[in-house]
mmCIF file of C-alpha atoms in Angstrom:
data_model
loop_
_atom_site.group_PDB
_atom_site.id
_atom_site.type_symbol
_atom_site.label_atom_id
_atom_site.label_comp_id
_atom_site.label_asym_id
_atom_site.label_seq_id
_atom_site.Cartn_x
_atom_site.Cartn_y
_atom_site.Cartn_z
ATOM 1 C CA UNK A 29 157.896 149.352 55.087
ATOM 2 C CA UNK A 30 157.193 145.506 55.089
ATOM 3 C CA UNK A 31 153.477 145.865 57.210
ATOM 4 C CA UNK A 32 153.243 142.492 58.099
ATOM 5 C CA UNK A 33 156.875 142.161 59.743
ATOM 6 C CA UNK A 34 156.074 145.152 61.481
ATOM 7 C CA UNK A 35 152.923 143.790 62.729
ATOM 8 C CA UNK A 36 155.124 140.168 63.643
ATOM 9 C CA UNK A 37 157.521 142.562 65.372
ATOM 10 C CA UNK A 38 155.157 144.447 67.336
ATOM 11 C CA UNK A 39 153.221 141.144 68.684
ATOM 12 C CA UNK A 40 155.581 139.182 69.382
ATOM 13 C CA UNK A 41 155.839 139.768 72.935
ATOM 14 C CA UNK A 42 152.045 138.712 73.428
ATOM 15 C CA UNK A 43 152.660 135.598 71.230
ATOM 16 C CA UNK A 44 155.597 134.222 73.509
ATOM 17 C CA UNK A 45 153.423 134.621 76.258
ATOM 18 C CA UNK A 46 151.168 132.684 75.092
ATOM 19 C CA UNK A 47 153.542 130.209 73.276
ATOM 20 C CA UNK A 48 154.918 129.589 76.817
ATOM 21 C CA UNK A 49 152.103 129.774 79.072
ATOM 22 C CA UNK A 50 152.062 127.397 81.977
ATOM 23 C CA UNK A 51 149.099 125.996 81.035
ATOM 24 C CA UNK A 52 150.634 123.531 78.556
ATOM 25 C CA UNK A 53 152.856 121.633 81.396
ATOM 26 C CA UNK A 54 149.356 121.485 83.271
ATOM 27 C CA UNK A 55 147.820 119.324 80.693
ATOM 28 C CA UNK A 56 148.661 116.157 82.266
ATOM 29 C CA UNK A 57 146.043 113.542 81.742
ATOM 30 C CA UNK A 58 142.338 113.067 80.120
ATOM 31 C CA UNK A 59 140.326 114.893 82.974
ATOM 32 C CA UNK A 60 142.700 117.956 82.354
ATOM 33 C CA UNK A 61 141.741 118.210 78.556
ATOM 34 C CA UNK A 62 137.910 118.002 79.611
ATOM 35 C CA UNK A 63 138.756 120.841 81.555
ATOM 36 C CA UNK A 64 140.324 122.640 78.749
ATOM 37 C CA UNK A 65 137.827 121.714 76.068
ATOM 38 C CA UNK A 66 135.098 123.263 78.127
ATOM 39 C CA UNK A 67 136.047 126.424 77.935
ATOM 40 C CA UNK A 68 138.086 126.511 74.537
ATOM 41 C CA UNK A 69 135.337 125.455 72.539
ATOM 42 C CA UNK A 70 133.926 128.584 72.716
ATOM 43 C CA UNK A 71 136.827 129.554 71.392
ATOM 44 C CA UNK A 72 135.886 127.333 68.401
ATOM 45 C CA UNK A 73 132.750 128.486 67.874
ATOM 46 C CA UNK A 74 133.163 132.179 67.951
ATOM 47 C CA UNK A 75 135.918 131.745 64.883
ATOM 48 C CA UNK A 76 133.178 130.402 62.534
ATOM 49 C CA UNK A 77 131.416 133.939 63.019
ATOM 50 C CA UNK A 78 134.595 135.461 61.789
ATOM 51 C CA UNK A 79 135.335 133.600 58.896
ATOM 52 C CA UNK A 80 131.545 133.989 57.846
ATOM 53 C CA UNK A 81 131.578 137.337 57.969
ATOM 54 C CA UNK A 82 134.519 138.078 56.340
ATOM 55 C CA UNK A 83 133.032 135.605 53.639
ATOM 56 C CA UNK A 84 129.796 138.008 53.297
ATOM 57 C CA UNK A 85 132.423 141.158 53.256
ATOM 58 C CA UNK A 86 135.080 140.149 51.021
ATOM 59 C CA UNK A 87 133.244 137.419 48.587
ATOM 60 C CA UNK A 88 129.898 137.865 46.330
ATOM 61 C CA UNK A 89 126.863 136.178 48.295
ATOM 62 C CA UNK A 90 124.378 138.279 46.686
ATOM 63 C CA UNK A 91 122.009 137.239 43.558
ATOM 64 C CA UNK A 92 122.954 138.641 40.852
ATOM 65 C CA UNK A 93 126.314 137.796 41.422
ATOM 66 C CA UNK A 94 129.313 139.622 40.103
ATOM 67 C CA UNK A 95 133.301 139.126 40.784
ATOM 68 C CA UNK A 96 134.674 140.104 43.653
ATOM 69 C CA UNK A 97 137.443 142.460 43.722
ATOM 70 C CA UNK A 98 140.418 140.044 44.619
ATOM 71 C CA UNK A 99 139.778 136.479 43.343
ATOM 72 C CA UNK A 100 142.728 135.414 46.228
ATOM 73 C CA UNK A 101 141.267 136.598 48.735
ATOM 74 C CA UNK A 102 138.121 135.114 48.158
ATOM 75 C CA UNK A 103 139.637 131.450 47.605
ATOM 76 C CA UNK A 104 141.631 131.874 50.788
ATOM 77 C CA UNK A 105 137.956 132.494 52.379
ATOM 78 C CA UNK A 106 136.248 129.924 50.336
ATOM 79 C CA UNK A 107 138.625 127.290 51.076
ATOM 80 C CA UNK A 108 138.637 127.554 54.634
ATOM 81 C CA UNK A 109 134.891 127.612 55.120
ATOM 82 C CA UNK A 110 134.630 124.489 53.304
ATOM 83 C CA UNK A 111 136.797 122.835 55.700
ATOM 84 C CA UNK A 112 135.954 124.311 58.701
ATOM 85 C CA UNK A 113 131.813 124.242 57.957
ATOM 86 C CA UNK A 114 131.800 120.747 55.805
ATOM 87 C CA UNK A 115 134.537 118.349 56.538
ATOM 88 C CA UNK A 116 134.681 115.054 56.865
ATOM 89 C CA UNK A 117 134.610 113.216 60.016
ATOM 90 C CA UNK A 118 136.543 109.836 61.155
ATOM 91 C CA UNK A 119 133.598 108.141 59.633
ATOM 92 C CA UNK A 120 133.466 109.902 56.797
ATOM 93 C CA UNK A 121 130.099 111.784 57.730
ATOM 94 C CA UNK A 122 130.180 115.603 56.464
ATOM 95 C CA UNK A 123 130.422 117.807 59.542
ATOM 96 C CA UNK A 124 132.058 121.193 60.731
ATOM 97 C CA UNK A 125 134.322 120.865 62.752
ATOM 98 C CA UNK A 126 132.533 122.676 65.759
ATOM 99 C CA UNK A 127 130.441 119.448 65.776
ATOM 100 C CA UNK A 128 133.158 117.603 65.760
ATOM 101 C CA UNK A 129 134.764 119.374 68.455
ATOM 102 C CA UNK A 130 131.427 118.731 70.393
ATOM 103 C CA UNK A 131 131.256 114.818 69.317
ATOM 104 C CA UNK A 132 135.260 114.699 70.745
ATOM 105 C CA UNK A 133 134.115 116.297 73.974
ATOM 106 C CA UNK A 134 130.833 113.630 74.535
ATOM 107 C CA UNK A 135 133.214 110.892 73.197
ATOM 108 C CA UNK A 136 135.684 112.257 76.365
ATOM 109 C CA UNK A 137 132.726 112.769 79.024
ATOM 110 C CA UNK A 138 133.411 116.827 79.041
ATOM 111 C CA UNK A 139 130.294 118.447 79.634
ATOM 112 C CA UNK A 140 128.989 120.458 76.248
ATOM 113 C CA UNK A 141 125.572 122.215 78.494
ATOM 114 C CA UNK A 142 126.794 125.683 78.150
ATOM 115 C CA UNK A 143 128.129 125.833 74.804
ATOM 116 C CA UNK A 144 124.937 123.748 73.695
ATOM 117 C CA UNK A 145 122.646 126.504 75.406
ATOM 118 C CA UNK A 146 124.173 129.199 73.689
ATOM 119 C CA UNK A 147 123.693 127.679 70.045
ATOM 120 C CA UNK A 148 119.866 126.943 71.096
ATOM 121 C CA UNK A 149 119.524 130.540 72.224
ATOM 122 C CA UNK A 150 121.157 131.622 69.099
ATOM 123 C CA UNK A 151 118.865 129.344 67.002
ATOM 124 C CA UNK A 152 116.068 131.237 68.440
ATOM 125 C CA UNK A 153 116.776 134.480 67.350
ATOM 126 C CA UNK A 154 118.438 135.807 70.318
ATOM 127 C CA UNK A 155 121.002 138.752 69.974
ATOM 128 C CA UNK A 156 124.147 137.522 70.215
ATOM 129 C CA UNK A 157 124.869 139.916 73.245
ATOM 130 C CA UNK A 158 121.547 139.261 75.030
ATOM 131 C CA UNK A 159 122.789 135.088 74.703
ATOM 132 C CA UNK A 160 125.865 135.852 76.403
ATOM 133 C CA UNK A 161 124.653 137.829 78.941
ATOM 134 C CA UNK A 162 122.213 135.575 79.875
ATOM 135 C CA UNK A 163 124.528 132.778 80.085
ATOM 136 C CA UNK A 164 126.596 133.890 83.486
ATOM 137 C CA UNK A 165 129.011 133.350 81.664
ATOM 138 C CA UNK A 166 133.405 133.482 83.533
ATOM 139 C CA UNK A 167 133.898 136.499 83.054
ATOM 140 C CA UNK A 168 136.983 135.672 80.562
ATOM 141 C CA UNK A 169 134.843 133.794 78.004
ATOM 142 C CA UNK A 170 132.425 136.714 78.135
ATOM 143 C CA UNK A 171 135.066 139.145 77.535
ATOM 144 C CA UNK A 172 136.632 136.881 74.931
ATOM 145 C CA UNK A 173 133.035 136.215 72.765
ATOM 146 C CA UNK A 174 132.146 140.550 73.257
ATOM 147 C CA UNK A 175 135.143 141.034 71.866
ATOM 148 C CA UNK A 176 134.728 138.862 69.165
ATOM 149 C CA UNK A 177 131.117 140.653 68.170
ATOM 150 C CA UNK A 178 132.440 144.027 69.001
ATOM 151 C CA UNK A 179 135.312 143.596 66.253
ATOM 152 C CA UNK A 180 132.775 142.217 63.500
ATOM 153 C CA UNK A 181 130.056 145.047 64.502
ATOM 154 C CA UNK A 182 132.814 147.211 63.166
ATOM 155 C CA UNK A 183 131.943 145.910 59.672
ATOM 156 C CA UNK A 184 135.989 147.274 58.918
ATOM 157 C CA UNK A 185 137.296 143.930 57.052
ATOM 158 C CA UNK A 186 141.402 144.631 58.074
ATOM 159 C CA UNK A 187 139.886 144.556 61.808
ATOM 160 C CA UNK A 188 137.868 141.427 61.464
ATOM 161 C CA UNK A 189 141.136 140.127 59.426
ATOM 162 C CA UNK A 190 143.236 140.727 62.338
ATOM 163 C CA UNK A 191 141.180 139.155 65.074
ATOM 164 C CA UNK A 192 140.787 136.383 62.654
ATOM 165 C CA UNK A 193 144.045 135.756 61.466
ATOM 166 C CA UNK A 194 146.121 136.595 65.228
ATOM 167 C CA UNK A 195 146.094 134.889 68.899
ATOM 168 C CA UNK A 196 145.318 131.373 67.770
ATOM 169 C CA UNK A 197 146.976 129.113 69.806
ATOM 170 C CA UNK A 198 148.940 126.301 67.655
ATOM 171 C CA UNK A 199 150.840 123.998 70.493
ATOM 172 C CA UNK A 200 147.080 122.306 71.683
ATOM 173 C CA UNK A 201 147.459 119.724 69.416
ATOM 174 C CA UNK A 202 150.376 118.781 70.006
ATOM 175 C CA UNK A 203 150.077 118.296 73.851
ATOM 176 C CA UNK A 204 146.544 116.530 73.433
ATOM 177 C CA UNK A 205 148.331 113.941 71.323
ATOM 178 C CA UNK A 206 150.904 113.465 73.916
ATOM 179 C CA UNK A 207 148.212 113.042 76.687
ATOM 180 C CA UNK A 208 146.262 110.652 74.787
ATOM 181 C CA UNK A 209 149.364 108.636 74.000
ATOM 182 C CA UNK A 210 150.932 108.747 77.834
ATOM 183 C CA UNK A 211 146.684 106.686 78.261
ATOM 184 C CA UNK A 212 148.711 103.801 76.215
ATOM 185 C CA UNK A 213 144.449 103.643 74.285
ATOM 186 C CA UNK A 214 144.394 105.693 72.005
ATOM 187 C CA UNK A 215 141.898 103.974 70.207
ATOM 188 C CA UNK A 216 139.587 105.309 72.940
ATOM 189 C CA UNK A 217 140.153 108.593 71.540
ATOM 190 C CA UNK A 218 138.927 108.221 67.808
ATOM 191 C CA UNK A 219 137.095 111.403 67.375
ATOM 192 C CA UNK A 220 139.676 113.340 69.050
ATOM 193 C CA UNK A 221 142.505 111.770 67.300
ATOM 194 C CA UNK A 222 141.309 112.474 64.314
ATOM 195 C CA UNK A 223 139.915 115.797 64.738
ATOM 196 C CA UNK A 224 143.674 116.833 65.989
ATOM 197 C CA UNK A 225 145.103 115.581 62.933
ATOM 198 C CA UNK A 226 142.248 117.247 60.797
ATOM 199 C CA UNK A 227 143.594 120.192 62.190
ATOM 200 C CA UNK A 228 146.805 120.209 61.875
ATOM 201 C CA UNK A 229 146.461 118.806 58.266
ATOM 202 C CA UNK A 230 144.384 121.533 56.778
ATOM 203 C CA UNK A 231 146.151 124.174 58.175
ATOM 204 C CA UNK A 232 149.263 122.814 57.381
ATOM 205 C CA UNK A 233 151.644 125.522 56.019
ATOM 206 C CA UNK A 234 149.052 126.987 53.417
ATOM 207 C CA UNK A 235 146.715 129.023 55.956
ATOM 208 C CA UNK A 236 149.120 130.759 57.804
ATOM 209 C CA UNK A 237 151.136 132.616 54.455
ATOM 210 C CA UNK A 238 147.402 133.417 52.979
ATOM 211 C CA UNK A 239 146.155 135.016 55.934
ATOM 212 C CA UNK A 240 148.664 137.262 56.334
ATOM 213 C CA UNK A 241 148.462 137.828 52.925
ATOM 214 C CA UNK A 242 144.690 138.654 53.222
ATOM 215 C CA UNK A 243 146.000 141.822 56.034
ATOM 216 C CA UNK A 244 148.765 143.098 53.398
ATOM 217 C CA UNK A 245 146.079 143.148 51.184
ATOM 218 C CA UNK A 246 143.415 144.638 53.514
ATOM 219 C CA UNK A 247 145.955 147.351 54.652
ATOM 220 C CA UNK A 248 146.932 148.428 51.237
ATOM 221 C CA UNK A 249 150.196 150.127 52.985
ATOM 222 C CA UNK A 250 147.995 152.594 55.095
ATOM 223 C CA UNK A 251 149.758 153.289 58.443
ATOM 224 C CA UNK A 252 146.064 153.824 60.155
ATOM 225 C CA UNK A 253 145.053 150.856 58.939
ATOM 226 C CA UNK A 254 148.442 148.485 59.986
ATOM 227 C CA UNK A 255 148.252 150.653 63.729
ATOM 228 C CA UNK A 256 144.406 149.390 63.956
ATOM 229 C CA UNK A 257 145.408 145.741 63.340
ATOM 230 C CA UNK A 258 148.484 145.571 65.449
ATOM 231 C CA UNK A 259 145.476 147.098 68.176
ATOM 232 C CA UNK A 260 142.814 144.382 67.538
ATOM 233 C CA UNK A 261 145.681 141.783 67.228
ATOM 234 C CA UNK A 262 147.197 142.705 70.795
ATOM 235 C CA UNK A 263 143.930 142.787 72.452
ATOM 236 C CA UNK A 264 142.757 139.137 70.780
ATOM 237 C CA UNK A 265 146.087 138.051 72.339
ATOM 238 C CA UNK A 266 146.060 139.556 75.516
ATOM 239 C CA UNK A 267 142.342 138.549 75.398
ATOM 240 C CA UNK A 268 143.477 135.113 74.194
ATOM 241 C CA UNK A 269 146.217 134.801 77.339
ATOM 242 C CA UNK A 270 143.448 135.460 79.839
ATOM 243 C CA UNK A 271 141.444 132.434 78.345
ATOM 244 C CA UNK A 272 144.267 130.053 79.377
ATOM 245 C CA UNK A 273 145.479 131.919 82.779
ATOM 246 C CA UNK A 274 141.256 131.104 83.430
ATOM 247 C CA UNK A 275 141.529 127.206 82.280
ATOM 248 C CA UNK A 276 145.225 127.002 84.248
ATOM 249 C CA UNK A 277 144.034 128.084 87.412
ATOM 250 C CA UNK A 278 140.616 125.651 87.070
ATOM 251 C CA UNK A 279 142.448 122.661 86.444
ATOM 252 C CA UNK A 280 145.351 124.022 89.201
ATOM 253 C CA UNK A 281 142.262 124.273 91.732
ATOM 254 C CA UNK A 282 140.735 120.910 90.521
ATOM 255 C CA UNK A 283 143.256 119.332 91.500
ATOM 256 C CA UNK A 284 143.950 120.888 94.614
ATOM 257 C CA UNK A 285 140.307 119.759 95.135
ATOM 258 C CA UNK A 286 141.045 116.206 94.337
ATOM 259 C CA UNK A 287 144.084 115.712 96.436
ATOM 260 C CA UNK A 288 142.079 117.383 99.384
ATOM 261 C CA UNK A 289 139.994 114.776 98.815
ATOM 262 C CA UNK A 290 141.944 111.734 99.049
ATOM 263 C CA UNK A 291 144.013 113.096 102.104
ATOM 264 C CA UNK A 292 140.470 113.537 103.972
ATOM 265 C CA UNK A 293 140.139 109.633 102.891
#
């Protein structure tokens, strides 16, 4: 049996749903990306925890070291924690690209106070449950960062794989660029220009095939094991689609607020 078609297979209902959500023809202008950016970079942050943890499970951090036991693997891991923790910004400046998710939001005018407060709280100390609690939180980004922290808490690697590797969105890009292009300034957009590209240029077509090599791998052709990650990978999806039905119907209602607005004018 071929584990990672079946897996394909078996989510591919929950990736065309997302692949055609509605929420990509509501992306219309500048104000509607603020919106989105809002909520998705928690989204952004949350992945770092994944990739780091998978990094402590499946490469050697301790002292002494000694090899790990698939050199692949760990340069799959390696490679994208460079990128993602210390890349280089439009100005060359070394930077992950969470902050440079938050310098494209301030360079936009979306509001970074929430995802700020929970990296403060987290600086403190704080469990990562009691942060989120705390927070008040939509509901969907709460369930979407538990989730997250219940998956890693697991400590299983093909589980943390799965969440990792499945229910990314890839079309965001795509209809940022043709937002910022439709402004006719895009030179008003620097940071977010570039960190777009940066995006799509790392991940390029190098990621995807190593990731899903990293589940084969994981699995090692155990049925338990492939029925666990097709479970973690529908419920990141479904968990995933909930995420955008949340930003659709906030910019949906923001503009119903805005053109009650100008009628009452």
């Amino acid at each position: 049996m071929n584990s990672i078609k079946d897996i394909q297979i078996k989510l591919a209902p929950y990736r065309d749903q997302l692949t055609n959500h509605p929420l990509y023809k509501e992306l219309e202008n500048i104000d509607d990306i603020k919106n989105f950016m809002e909520t998705h970079v928690f989204a952004v942050w949350d992945f770092m925890s994944l990739i780091k943890h998978l990094q402590k499970q499946l490469t050697c951090v301790n002292v002494p070291w000694v090899p790990a036991s698939n050199s692949k693997i760990v340069r799959f891991i390696n490679d994208i924690v460079l990128a993602e923790e210390s890349d280089f910004n439009e100005l060359g400046e070394v930077k992950s690209h969470f902050e440079m998710y938050i310098d494209t939001m301030k360079e936009i005018g979306a509001s970074t106070v929430q995802i700020n407060s929970l990296v403060s709280e987290i600086r403190l100390g704080k469990p990562i449950k009691d942060v989120i609690t705390n927070l008040n939180l939509p509901k969907e980004i709460y369930g979407f960062l538990n989730f997250t922290f219940n998956v890693i808490s697991t400590n299983e690697n093909h589980k943390i794989a799965a969440a990792f590797t499945f229910g990314r969105e890839d079309l965001i890009p795509d209809m940022f660029f043709e937002i910022i292009n439709k402004t006719g300034n895009t030179t008003a957009f620097n940071k977010l220009t570039y960190y777009l590209q940066r995006h799509i240029d790392i991940d390029g077509d190098e990621h995807g095939p190593m990731a899903l090599e990293m589940i084969n791998e994981l699995c090692e052709n155990d049925p338990n094991k492939i029925k666990e990650v097709i479970e973690i990978s529908k419920e990141a999806l479904k968990l995933r689609i909930e995420l955008w039905d949340f930003i659709h119907q906030q910019i949906k209602n923001e503009k119903i607020g805005s053109n009650t607005k100008i009628l009452a004018n």
